[in-house]
Coordinates of C-alpha atoms and ligand atoms in Angstrom, one line a residue:
Chain L
M866 CA 112.4 107.9 69.5
T867 CA 116.0 109.0 67.2
G868 CA 119.1 109.7 68.1
V869 CA 117.8 110.5 71.5
H870 CA 120.9 112.4 73.8
Y871 CA 120.5 113.4 77.1
A872 CA 122.5 114.6 80.6
Y873 CA 121.1 116.0 83.4
P874 CA 121.3 119.1 84.6
D875 CA 125.0 119.7 85.5
A876 CA 125.9 116.4 84.8
D877 CA 129.7 116.1 83.1
H878 CA 128.2 112.8 81.0
E879 CA 125.4 111.9 78.7
V880 CA 123.0 109.3 80.0
L881 CA 121.4 108.5 77.0
T882 CA 124.1 108.9 74.3
G883 CA 122.3 107.9 70.9
V884 CA 118.8 106.2 71.4
D885 CA 116.5 104.9 68.7
L886 CA 113.4 103.6 69.6
S887 CA 110.0 102.7 68.6
V888 CA 106.7 100.9 69.8
D889 CA 104.0 100.6 67.9
A890 CA 100.5 100.5 68.9
G891 CA 99.0 96.7 70.3
Q892 CA 103.1 95.9 71.5
V893 CA 104.5 95.4 74.5
V894 CA 108.3 96.0 74.5
G895 CA 110.3 95.2 77.6
I896 CA 113.8 96.7 78.2
V897 CA 116.4 95.5 80.1
G898 CA 119.7 96.4 81.1
A899 CA 122.0 97.1 84.4
S900 CA 122.0 99.3 87.1
G901 CA 122.9 102.4 85.9
A902 CA 122.4 102.1 82.5
G903 CA 119.9 104.6 81.7
K904 CA 116.6 102.8 82.6
T905 CA 114.6 105.2 84.3
T906 CA 116.0 108.2 82.5
L907 CA 114.9 107.2 78.7
A908 CA 111.7 106.0 80.9
K909 CA 111.2 109.4 81.6
S910 CA 112.1 111.0 78.4
I911 CA 109.4 109.0 76.9
A912 CA 106.5 110.1 78.9
G913 CA 107.9 113.8 78.9
F914 CA 109.1 114.4 82.2
I915 CA 112.5 114.6 80.5
P916 CA 113.1 117.1 79.6
H917 CA 110.2 119.2 80.8
S918 CA 110.4 118.8 84.8
E919 CA 113.8 117.7 85.5
G920 CA 115.8 119.8 82.8
G921 CA 119.0 119.4 81.2
E922 CA 119.5 118.9 77.8
L923 CA 117.9 116.6 75.5
T924 CA 118.9 116.5 71.7
G925 CA 117.5 114.2 69.3
S926 CA 113.7 113.5 68.3
V927 CA 111.0 111.7 70.5
V928 CA 107.4 111.4 68.9
V929 CA 104.5 110.0 70.8
D930 CA 101.3 108.9 69.3
G931 CA 102.1 112.1 66.7
L932 CA 103.4 114.5 68.8
K933 CA 106.9 116.5 69.4
V934 CA 107.7 115.8 73.0
A935 CA 110.3 118.5 72.9
D936 CA 107.4 121.1 71.2
A937 CA 104.0 119.9 73.2
T938 CA 103.6 120.7 77.3
L939 CA 103.8 118.2 79.6
A940 CA 100.3 118.3 80.0
Q941 CA 99.5 117.2 76.0
V942 CA 102.1 114.5 76.9
V943 CA 100.6 113.5 80.4
S944 CA 97.3 113.2 78.3
R945 CA 98.8 110.4 76.0
V946 CA 101.3 108.4 77.9
G947 CA 101.1 107.2 81.2
L948 CA 104.5 106.6 83.4
V949 CA 104.1 104.1 86.5
T950 CA 107.4 105.1 88.4
Q951 CA 110.1 102.8 90.0
N952 CA 109.1 104.1 93.6
P953 CA 105.5 103.5 94.2
F954 CA 105.8 105.8 97.3
N955 CA 106.5 108.8 95.6
Q956 CA 104.0 108.1 92.7
I957 CA 100.9 108.8 95.6
S958 CA 99.7 112.4 95.5
G959 CA 99.4 112.7 99.1
A960 CA 96.0 114.9 98.2
K961 CA 93.5 111.9 99.1
Y962 CA 92.3 110.1 102.4
T963 CA 91.4 106.6 101.0
V964 CA 92.5 104.0 98.1
R965 CA 89.3 104.8 96.1
E966 CA 90.1 108.4 95.9
E967 CA 93.9 107.8 95.2
I968 CA 92.9 105.8 91.9
A969 CA 90.2 108.1 90.5
F970 CA 92.3 111.4 91.1
G971 CA 93.6 111.6 87.8
L972 CA 90.4 111.3 86.6
E973 CA 88.6 113.6 88.9
N974 CA 90.9 116.6 87.6
L975 CA 89.7 115.7 84.2
G976 CA 86.0 116.2 85.4
V977 CA 85.1 112.7 84.4
P978 CA 81.5 112.8 85.5
R979 CA 81.1 110.7 89.3
D980 CA 78.6 107.4 88.0
E981 CA 81.4 106.8 85.2
M982 CA 84.7 107.5 87.6
S983 CA 83.2 105.0 90.1
E984 CA 82.7 102.5 87.5
R985 CA 86.0 102.5 86.2
V986 CA 87.9 102.6 89.8
D987 CA 85.7 99.4 90.4
A988 CA 87.0 97.9 87.5
V989 CA 90.6 98.5 87.5
G990 CA 90.3 97.7 91.5
T991 CA 88.9 94.4 90.6
R992 CA 91.0 93.5 87.7
L993 CA 94.3 94.6 90.3
G994 CA 92.7 92.3 93.2
I995 CA 92.6 95.4 95.2
R996 CA 89.2 96.4 95.9
E997 CA 89.4 95.4 99.4
L998 CA 91.9 98.1 100.1
F999 CA 89.6 100.9 98.7
E1000 CA 88.9 102.1 102.0
R1001 CA 92.4 102.1 103.5
S1002 CA 94.6 105.3 103.4
P1003 CA 97.2 105.3 100.5
Y1004 CA 99.7 105.0 103.0
A1005 CA 98.8 102.5 105.1
L1006 CA 99.5 99.8 103.0
S1007 CA 102.6 97.5 102.4
G1008 CA 105.1 98.0 99.8
G1009 CA 103.5 95.8 97.3
Q1010 CA 100.0 96.9 97.8
M1011 CA 100.9 100.0 97.3
Q1012 CA 102.7 99.5 93.9
L1013 CA 99.5 97.8 93.1
V1014 CA 97.7 101.3 93.4
A1015 CA 100.1 103.0 91.8
I1016 CA 99.6 101.0 88.2
A1017 CA 95.9 101.2 89.1
S1018 CA 96.4 105.2 89.5
M1019 CA 97.9 104.8 85.3
M1020 CA 95.8 102.3 84.0
I1021 CA 92.4 103.9 84.9
M1022 CA 93.7 106.9 82.6
A1023 CA 93.8 104.2 79.8
P1024 CA 96.2 105.9 78.5
R1025 CA 97.7 105.3 74.1
V1026 CA 101.4 104.4 75.7
L1027 CA 102.0 102.9 79.2
V1028 CA 105.7 103.5 80.2
M1029 CA 106.3 101.2 83.2
D1030 CA 109.3 101.3 85.4
E1031 CA 110.2 98.2 87.2
P1032 CA 106.0 98.0 88.0
T1033 CA 106.5 94.2 89.8
S1034 CA 109.6 95.2 91.5
Q1035 CA 107.7 94.3 94.9
L1036 CA 104.8 92.0 94.0
D1037 CA 104.6 88.8 94.7
P1038 CA 104.8 85.8 92.4
S1039 CA 101.2 85.7 91.8
G1040 CA 101.0 89.9 91.2
S1041 CA 103.9 89.6 88.9
R1042 CA 102.1 87.3 86.5
L1043 CA 98.9 89.5 86.9
V1044 CA 100.4 92.8 85.9
F1045 CA 101.7 91.0 82.8
D1046 CA 98.6 89.4 81.7
I1047 CA 96.9 92.7 81.8
V1048 CA 100.0 94.5 80.2
N1049 CA 99.3 91.5 77.5
G1050 CA 95.3 92.8 78.0
L1051 CA 96.0 96.5 77.4
A1052 CA 98.1 95.8 74.2
D1053 CA 95.4 93.5 73.0
D1054 CA 93.4 96.7 72.8
G1055 CA 95.6 98.9 71.2
T1056 CA 97.9 100.6 74.1
A1057 CA 101.4 100.5 73.6
V1058 CA 103.3 99.7 76.4
V1059 CA 107.1 100.0 77.5
I1060 CA 108.3 97.7 80.2
F1061 CA 111.7 98.2 82.0
E1062 CA 112.4 94.9 83.9
H1063 CA 114.7 92.3 85.4
K1064 CA 112.3 89.6 85.5
L1065 CA 113.4 88.0 82.4
E1066 CA 111.1 84.4 82.3
L1067 CA 108.3 86.8 82.6
L1068 CA 109.7 88.9 79.9
R1069 CA 110.4 85.8 77.5
E1070 CA 106.6 84.6 78.5
H1071 CA 104.7 88.1 77.8
A1072 CA 106.6 91.3 76.1
D1073 CA 106.8 90.7 71.5
V1074 CA 110.2 92.6 71.5
L1075 CA 113.1 92.7 74.2
H1076 CA 116.0 95.7 73.9
V1077 CA 118.9 96.1 75.9
L1078 CA 120.1 98.7 77.1
A1079 CA 123.5 99.4 77.8
D1080 CA 125.9 102.8 78.1
G1081 CA 123.1 105.0 77.1
V1082 CA 122.6 103.0 74.1
I1083 CA 120.5 100.2 72.5
A1084 CA 122.6 97.5 72.5
R1085 CA 120.5 94.3 71.4
S1086 CA 117.3 93.9 69.9
G1087 CA 114.6 91.0 68.8
S1088 CA 112.8 88.5 70.6
A1089 CA 113.3 87.8 74.0
R1090 CA 114.2 84.3 73.4
E1091 CA 117.0 85.6 70.8
V1092 CA 118.1 88.0 73.1
L1093 CA 118.3 86.4 76.3
A1094 CA 120.1 83.8 74.6
D1095 CA 122.9 86.3 73.8
P1096 CA 126.0 85.4 75.2
R1097 CA 126.9 89.3 75.7
T1098 CA 123.8 89.3 78.6
D1099 CA 126.5 89.4 81.6
E1100 CA 128.5 91.6 79.8
W1101 CA 125.5 94.5 79.3
G1102 CA 124.7 93.0 82.9
V1103 CA 121.2 91.6 82.1
G1104 CA 121.9 87.9 83.3
S1105 CA 120.0 85.1 82.5
T1106 CA 117.7 83.1 83.9
R1107 CA 118.1 79.6 85.7
F1108 CA 117.1 78.2 82.5
T1109 CA 119.7 79.8 80.8
R1110 CA 122.4 79.5 83.2
A1111 CA 121.4 75.4 83.7
A1112 CA 121.7 74.8 80.6
R1113 CA 124.9 76.3 79.6
R1114 CA 126.6 74.5 82.5
A1115 CA 125.0 71.0 80.9
I1116 CA 126.8 72.4 77.3
E1117 CA 129.9 73.1 78.9
Q1118 CA 129.7 69.6 80.5
K1119 CA 128.8 67.9 77.9
L1120 CA 125.4 66.9 78.8
L1121 CA 123.5 68.5 75.9
P1122 CA 125.0 69.5 72.8
A1123 CA 126.8 72.7 71.8
T1124 CA 123.8 73.6 68.9
T1125 CA 121.4 73.6 71.8
A1126 CA 119.0 76.8 71.4
L1127 CA 119.3 78.1 75.2
P1128 CA 116.2 78.0 77.0
V1129 CA 114.4 80.7 78.6
S1130 CA 111.8 80.2 80.1
L1131 CA 110.3 76.9 81.7
E1132 CA 108.1 76.0 78.3
D1133 CA 111.8 76.3 76.3
A1134 CA 113.6 74.5 79.2
K1135 CA 111.2 71.2 79.0
A1136 CA 111.5 71.0 75.4
V1137 CA 115.5 71.3 75.9
F1138 CA 115.7 68.8 79.0
S1139 CA 112.9 66.2 78.1
K1140 CA 115.0 65.2 75.2
Chain J
M697 CA 125.7 85.0 125.4
S698 CA 123.5 84.0 122.1
M699 CA 121.5 86.4 120.1
D700 CA 118.6 84.1 119.2
I701 CA 115.4 85.7 118.0
A702 CA 112.1 84.1 119.9
V703 CA 109.1 85.3 118.7
D704 CA 106.1 84.3 120.9
G705 CA 102.5 84.7 120.2
L706 CA 103.0 87.3 118.3
V707 CA 99.7 89.8 117.8
F708 CA 99.7 93.0 115.6
T709 CA 97.0 95.4 115.3
Y710 CA 98.1 98.7 113.4
P711 CA 96.6 102.2 114.9
S712 CA 93.9 102.0 111.7
G713 CA 93.0 98.7 113.4
V714 CA 93.9 96.1 110.6
T715 CA 95.5 92.9 112.0
A716 CA 98.6 92.5 110.6
L717 CA 100.1 89.8 112.5
G718 CA 97.7 87.3 113.9
G719 CA 99.8 85.3 116.4
I720 CA 102.9 84.2 115.1
T721 CA 105.7 82.0 116.9
V722 CA 109.0 81.4 115.7
S723 CA 112.0 81.2 116.9
V724 CA 115.2 81.8 114.8
P725 CA 119.1 80.5 116.4
A726 CA 121.8 82.5 116.2
G727 CA 123.4 82.4 112.8
Q728 CA 120.5 81.1 110.8
R729 CA 119.8 82.4 107.4
L730 CA 116.0 83.0 107.4
A731 CA 113.9 84.0 104.2
I732 CA 110.5 85.2 104.8
V733 CA 108.0 85.2 101.8
G734 CA 104.6 85.1 101.1
Q735 CA 102.2 87.7 99.4
N736 CA 102.0 91.0 99.1
G737 CA 100.4 92.5 102.9
A738 CA 100.9 89.0 104.2
G739 CA 102.7 91.0 107.1
K740 CA 106.3 90.2 106.7
T741 CA 107.9 93.5 106.9
T742 CA 105.1 93.9 110.1
L743 CA 107.4 91.2 111.9
V744 CA 110.9 92.1 111.2
R745 CA 109.8 95.9 112.4
H746 CA 109.2 94.0 115.6
F747 CA 112.7 92.5 116.0
N748 CA 114.0 96.1 116.0
G749 CA 111.7 98.0 117.9
I750 CA 109.8 100.1 115.5
F751 CA 107.0 98.3 116.8
Q752 CA 105.6 97.1 119.9
P753 CA 103.5 93.9 120.1
T754 CA 100.0 94.1 120.8
E755 CA 99.8 91.1 122.0
G756 CA 102.5 87.8 122.7
T757 CA 106.8 88.9 123.0
V758 CA 109.7 89.3 121.1
R759 CA 113.3 88.4 122.8
I760 CA 116.5 89.4 121.1
G761 CA 118.8 87.5 123.0
D762 CA 118.2 88.0 126.6
W763 CA 116.6 91.1 125.6
D764 CA 112.7 91.3 126.1
T765 CA 112.0 94.0 123.1
K766 CA 109.4 95.4 125.6
G767 CA 110.6 98.6 127.2
R768 CA 113.8 98.5 125.2
D769 CA 113.9 101.7 122.4
I770 CA 114.7 101.2 119.0
A771 CA 118.6 103.1 119.9
E772 CA 119.3 100.4 122.1
L773 CA 118.2 97.4 120.1
A774 CA 120.1 99.2 117.1
A775 CA 123.4 97.3 118.8
R776 CA 121.6 94.0 118.4
V777 CA 119.6 94.5 115.0
G778 CA 120.5 96.6 111.9
Y779 CA 117.3 96.7 109.6
V780 CA 117.2 98.1 105.9
F781 CA 113.9 99.0 104.9
Q782 CA 112.2 97.9 101.9
N783 CA 111.8 101.3 100.5
P784 CA 115.7 103.3 101.3
D785 CA 113.8 106.6 100.6
E786 CA 112.4 106.0 104.4
Q787 CA 115.8 105.2 105.7
L788 CA 118.1 107.5 104.2
F789 CA 118.5 111.4 105.2
A790 CA 122.0 112.6 105.1
R791 CA 123.7 114.8 102.6
S792 CA 126.6 112.9 101.8
I793 CA 126.7 108.7 101.8
R794 CA 130.0 109.1 104.4
D795 CA 127.5 110.7 107.2
E796 CA 125.0 108.1 105.7
V797 CA 126.9 105.0 106.9
G798 CA 128.6 106.6 109.1
F799 CA 125.9 107.3 111.1
G800 CA 124.8 104.7 112.7
P801 CA 128.2 103.2 114.0
K802 CA 128.6 106.9 115.4
N803 CA 125.4 106.4 117.6
L804 CA 126.9 103.3 118.8
G805 CA 129.7 105.0 120.0
V806 CA 132.3 104.0 117.4
P807 CA 135.8 106.0 117.4
A808 CA 136.4 108.2 114.3
D809 CA 138.5 106.5 113.0
E810 CA 137.0 103.0 113.3
I811 CA 133.9 104.8 111.6
E812 CA 135.8 105.7 108.5
A813 CA 137.2 102.2 107.6
R814 CA 133.7 100.8 108.5
V815 CA 132.4 103.1 106.0
T816 CA 134.9 102.7 103.4
A817 CA 134.4 98.5 104.0
A818 CA 130.3 98.6 103.9
L819 CA 130.8 100.6 100.7
A820 CA 132.9 98.1 99.1
R821 CA 130.6 95.0 100.2
S822 CA 127.7 96.9 98.5
G823 CA 128.9 97.5 95.5
L824 CA 129.7 101.5 96.1
V825 CA 133.3 101.4 96.2
G826 CA 134.7 105.4 96.5
M827 CA 131.0 106.9 96.8
E828 CA 131.8 108.3 99.8
D829 CA 131.2 111.9 99.0
T830 CA 128.1 111.7 96.5
H831 CA 124.7 112.7 98.0
P832 CA 122.1 109.8 98.1
Y833 CA 119.6 111.9 96.1
H834 CA 121.8 111.7 92.8
L835 CA 121.4 107.8 92.7
S836 CA 119.5 105.8 91.4
L837 CA 116.7 103.5 93.8
S838 CA 118.9 100.1 93.4
E839 CA 121.6 102.5 94.2
R840 CA 120.2 104.2 97.2
K841 CA 118.6 100.5 98.4
R842 CA 122.7 99.4 98.8
V843 CA 123.8 102.8 100.6
A844 CA 120.8 101.6 103.3
L845 CA 122.4 98.2 103.4
A846 CA 125.9 99.6 103.7
S847 CA 124.9 101.7 106.4
V848 CA 123.5 98.6 108.4
L849 CA 126.5 96.5 107.3
A850 CA 128.8 99.6 109.3
M851 CA 127.1 98.9 112.3
E852 CA 128.4 95.1 112.1
T853 CA 124.9 94.1 114.8
P854 CA 124.9 90.5 115.4
I855 CA 121.5 90.1 113.4
V856 CA 120.7 91.5 110.4
V857 CA 117.4 91.9 108.7
L858 CA 117.2 92.7 105.0
D859 CA 113.6 94.1 103.6
E860 CA 113.7 92.7 100.1
P861 CA 117.2 93.1 99.5
T862 CA 117.0 92.3 95.8
T863 CA 114.3 95.1 94.7
G864 CA 115.4 96.8 91.4
Q865 CA 118.9 95.2 91.4
D866 CA 120.0 93.8 88.2
A867 CA 121.9 90.4 87.8
R868 CA 125.2 91.6 89.8
G869 CA 123.5 93.3 92.1
V870 CA 121.4 90.2 93.1
A871 CA 124.8 88.0 92.9
L872 CA 126.7 90.5 94.8
I873 CA 123.7 90.7 97.7
G874 CA 123.9 86.7 97.5
E875 CA 127.8 86.8 98.7
V876 CA 126.9 89.4 101.4
V877 CA 124.7 86.9 102.9
A878 CA 127.2 84.3 102.9
E879 CA 129.9 86.6 104.2
L880 CA 127.3 87.6 107.1
A881 CA 126.8 84.0 107.5
A882 CA 130.4 83.3 107.9
E883 CA 130.7 85.5 110.7
G884 CA 127.9 83.7 113.1
R885 CA 126.2 86.6 112.6
T886 CA 121.9 86.0 111.7
V887 CA 120.4 87.0 108.6
V888 CA 116.7 87.4 108.0
A889 CA 115.6 88.9 104.4
I890 CA 112.2 89.4 103.2
T891 CA 112.2 88.4 99.6
H892 CA 109.9 87.9 96.5
D893 CA 113.1 86.3 94.7
M894 CA 112.5 82.7 95.1
D895 CA 115.8 81.3 93.1
F896 CA 117.9 84.0 95.2
C897 CA 115.7 82.5 98.3
A898 CA 116.4 78.7 97.1
E899 CA 119.8 79.4 97.0
N900 CA 121.2 81.6 99.7
F901 CA 119.0 80.7 102.7
D902 CA 119.0 77.9 105.1
R903 CA 115.3 78.0 105.9
V904 CA 112.2 79.7 104.8
L905 CA 109.0 81.2 106.4
V906 CA 106.2 81.1 104.3
M907 CA 103.1 83.8 105.4
A908 CA 100.1 84.3 104.1
D909 CA 97.1 86.7 106.1
G910 CA 99.4 87.3 109.3
R911 CA 100.7 83.6 109.9
V912 CA 103.3 81.6 109.1
I913 CA 101.9 79.0 106.9
A914 CA 105.0 76.7 106.1
D915 CA 108.3 76.7 107.6
G916 CA 111.5 74.7 106.8
T917 CA 114.6 73.9 104.7
P918 CA 114.1 75.3 100.9
A919 CA 113.7 72.1 99.5
E920 CA 110.8 71.6 102.2
A921 CA 108.9 74.7 101.8
F922 CA 109.0 75.0 98.0
S923 CA 107.6 71.2 98.3
R924 CA 104.5 72.7 100.0
L925 CA 103.1 73.2 97.1
D926 CA 99.5 74.1 98.7
A927 CA 100.8 76.8 101.5
L928 CA 102.3 78.2 98.4
E929 CA 99.6 78.8 96.6
D930 CA 97.7 80.5 99.4
A931 CA 100.5 82.6 99.7
H932 CA 100.9 83.6 96.4
V933 CA 104.6 82.1 95.8
E934 CA 105.5 79.9 93.5
P935 CA 109.0 77.5 93.5
P936 CA 112.2 78.4 91.8
Q937 CA 112.5 78.1 88.3
L938 CA 114.6 74.9 88.5
E939 CA 112.3 73.2 90.8
R940 CA 109.5 74.1 88.9
L941 CA 111.3 72.3 85.9
R942 CA 112.5 68.9 87.7
T943 CA 108.8 69.2 88.6
E944 CA 107.6 69.0 85.0
L945 CA 110.4 66.6 84.0
G946 CA 109.0 64.8 86.3
W947 CA 112.1 63.9 88.5
A948 CA 111.7 62.9 92.1
E949 CA 114.7 64.9 93.7
P950 CA 113.9 68.6 94.7
V951 CA 116.8 70.9 92.8
M952 CA 117.4 74.5 94.2
S953 CA 120.0 75.4 92.6
V954 CA 122.3 75.3 89.2
D955 CA 124.7 73.0 90.6
E956 CA 121.8 70.7 92.2
F957 CA 120.3 70.3 88.6
V958 CA 123.3 69.6 87.0
G959 CA 124.0 67.0 89.2
Q960 CA 121.0 65.2 88.7
L961 CA 121.2 65.4 85.0
K962 CA 124.8 63.8 84.7
T963 CA 123.1 60.8 87.2
R964 CA 120.6 60.7 83.9
A965 CA 122.6 60.7 81.2
Ligands
ATP2555 N1 100.9 101.7 108.0 C1 100.0 101.1 108.2 N2 98.7 100.9 108.4 C2 98.1 100.3 108.7 N3 98.1 99.0 107.8 C3 99.1 98.9 107.7 C4 100.2 99.5 107.6 N4 100.9 99.1 106.7 C5 100.9 98.1 106.3 N5 99.6 97.6 106.9 C6 98.8 96.8 106.4 O1 99.2 95.5 107.5 C7 99.1 94.4 106.8 C8 100.7 93.5 106.6 O2 101.8 94.7 106.3 P1 103.0 94.2 105.5 O3 103.5 95.8 105.3 O4 103.5 93.4 106.7 O5 103.1 93.1 104.3 P2 104.3 92.6 103.5 O6 104.1 90.9 103.8 O7 105.6 93.3 104.1 O8 104.0 92.8 102.1 P3 104.9 93.2 100.9 O9 105.2 92.5 100.5 O10 103.9 94.1 99.8 O11 106.1 94.1 101.5 C9 98.7 94.5 105.2 O12 97.0 94.7 105.2 C10 99.0 96.1 105.0 O13 98.1 96.6 104.6
MG2556 MG1 107.0 94.5 102.8

């Protein structure tokens, strides 16, 4: 992605104001940013829904897996990029009566043979721990269960690029960790993963690179530990983990040396505070 | 009259046959800040939807103050219990934020000039100053979620139920919702919030219910609930960040906030 600018149709200002971003196969890239920074817009731009279905004007270049998004059809983009949308409720097709059929829907449309389809649905369901929901209606689920089904429906397509817009927002803590473990597994198999998240502790543990999106541009990039220890995290609206906040406070009160590298995760914090 | 919530032997089975609540007895005294945590599908949403009459018990009773919810409809209960949906798209329908947030008070028969004042105040509290004329459709999910919050605040009910209020909120949004919880409690209102954010839970609530498989498996102050590691594991929940840290550091006293952590650090220095 180079020099990407985008404004929604009829909007008087741009949401993306010059985004440069690259993600390699096998990488988990985290993107954080304040509400309104343009995260969902960026997610949709990578996945081709912007500008293909939302309209509006996108300038600059988006290339995914060798394909120029602007010149391709949405179908071509979708075959390479999977987008897990922010509100799982809106991702449900509405065409299927059971969770099993819902998860299989994408493969069915590609004409994948029944046996293979069934095997893949079982595998994904087992990985996400949702096999017991298979015979339910996709609408007769709790919010978190629906979110797991939405993730399953994308994962099963095995896209080369997986874009996830706050995929764990409604998941319980174990479910959130499970999804991040799965994401690391997909990256190990060569998938490029872009994950938009507010859960900083999990990003520190699972993302290879972290970018901050602020006012429509990438304001900072680096390892999660570097980025999240940056004094500007509050200014960007990104916040900080309780580990970081506790260390900052301890430094203020001279309980830790001013030169302490700020901890972001439990492991970091244990090292800092056990001294 | 005191607006206690009293749930007794509550069983609920969905029409599809799924029994989501397997016998819950719990009372919430007026003015309490109660958090409900627990695994996906534990029955949290199903439980709180009994408070405002969206669901009626299959067995057992739910009382709001001196009312048994049986035989009361949602419109009546709306005067006592405000409910912010987990998914704002299930709650919002009006074409402007003013109409959306004013809808509840209007139905309660609040006079027009007071409605306008309530709308303005509720939007300010929800971090949406001056957005009266915006169409909710043009907002991000986290903003829509705060419109849903504002709609309920404008009703000024004695009981406010928030279903995952911090979902999708950035750091400022989470802090803002913490402030709303504190303000409601200071006004003597009851706040019941479902959350998967254990740090938010530890810092902002008096009491925590831990749910798994349609039952309450732990109940106590945040420090008590987060010490029940067996129950937390069954509920797919983990203690808040600093509580996990102090356990790793081998400190004996529970830690529920940055202040408490630094306080203990000081006594060790
Ligand atoms: N409309 C429905 N029809 C049938 N079953 C449902 C319906 N909604 C929820 N359920 C089921 O009832 C049980 C409890 O669901 P509930 O929504 O109360 O869970 P929850 O604790 O709020 O979960 P989450 O944290 O994911 O929001 C789950 O097994 C769920 O699948
Ligand atoms: Mg729920």
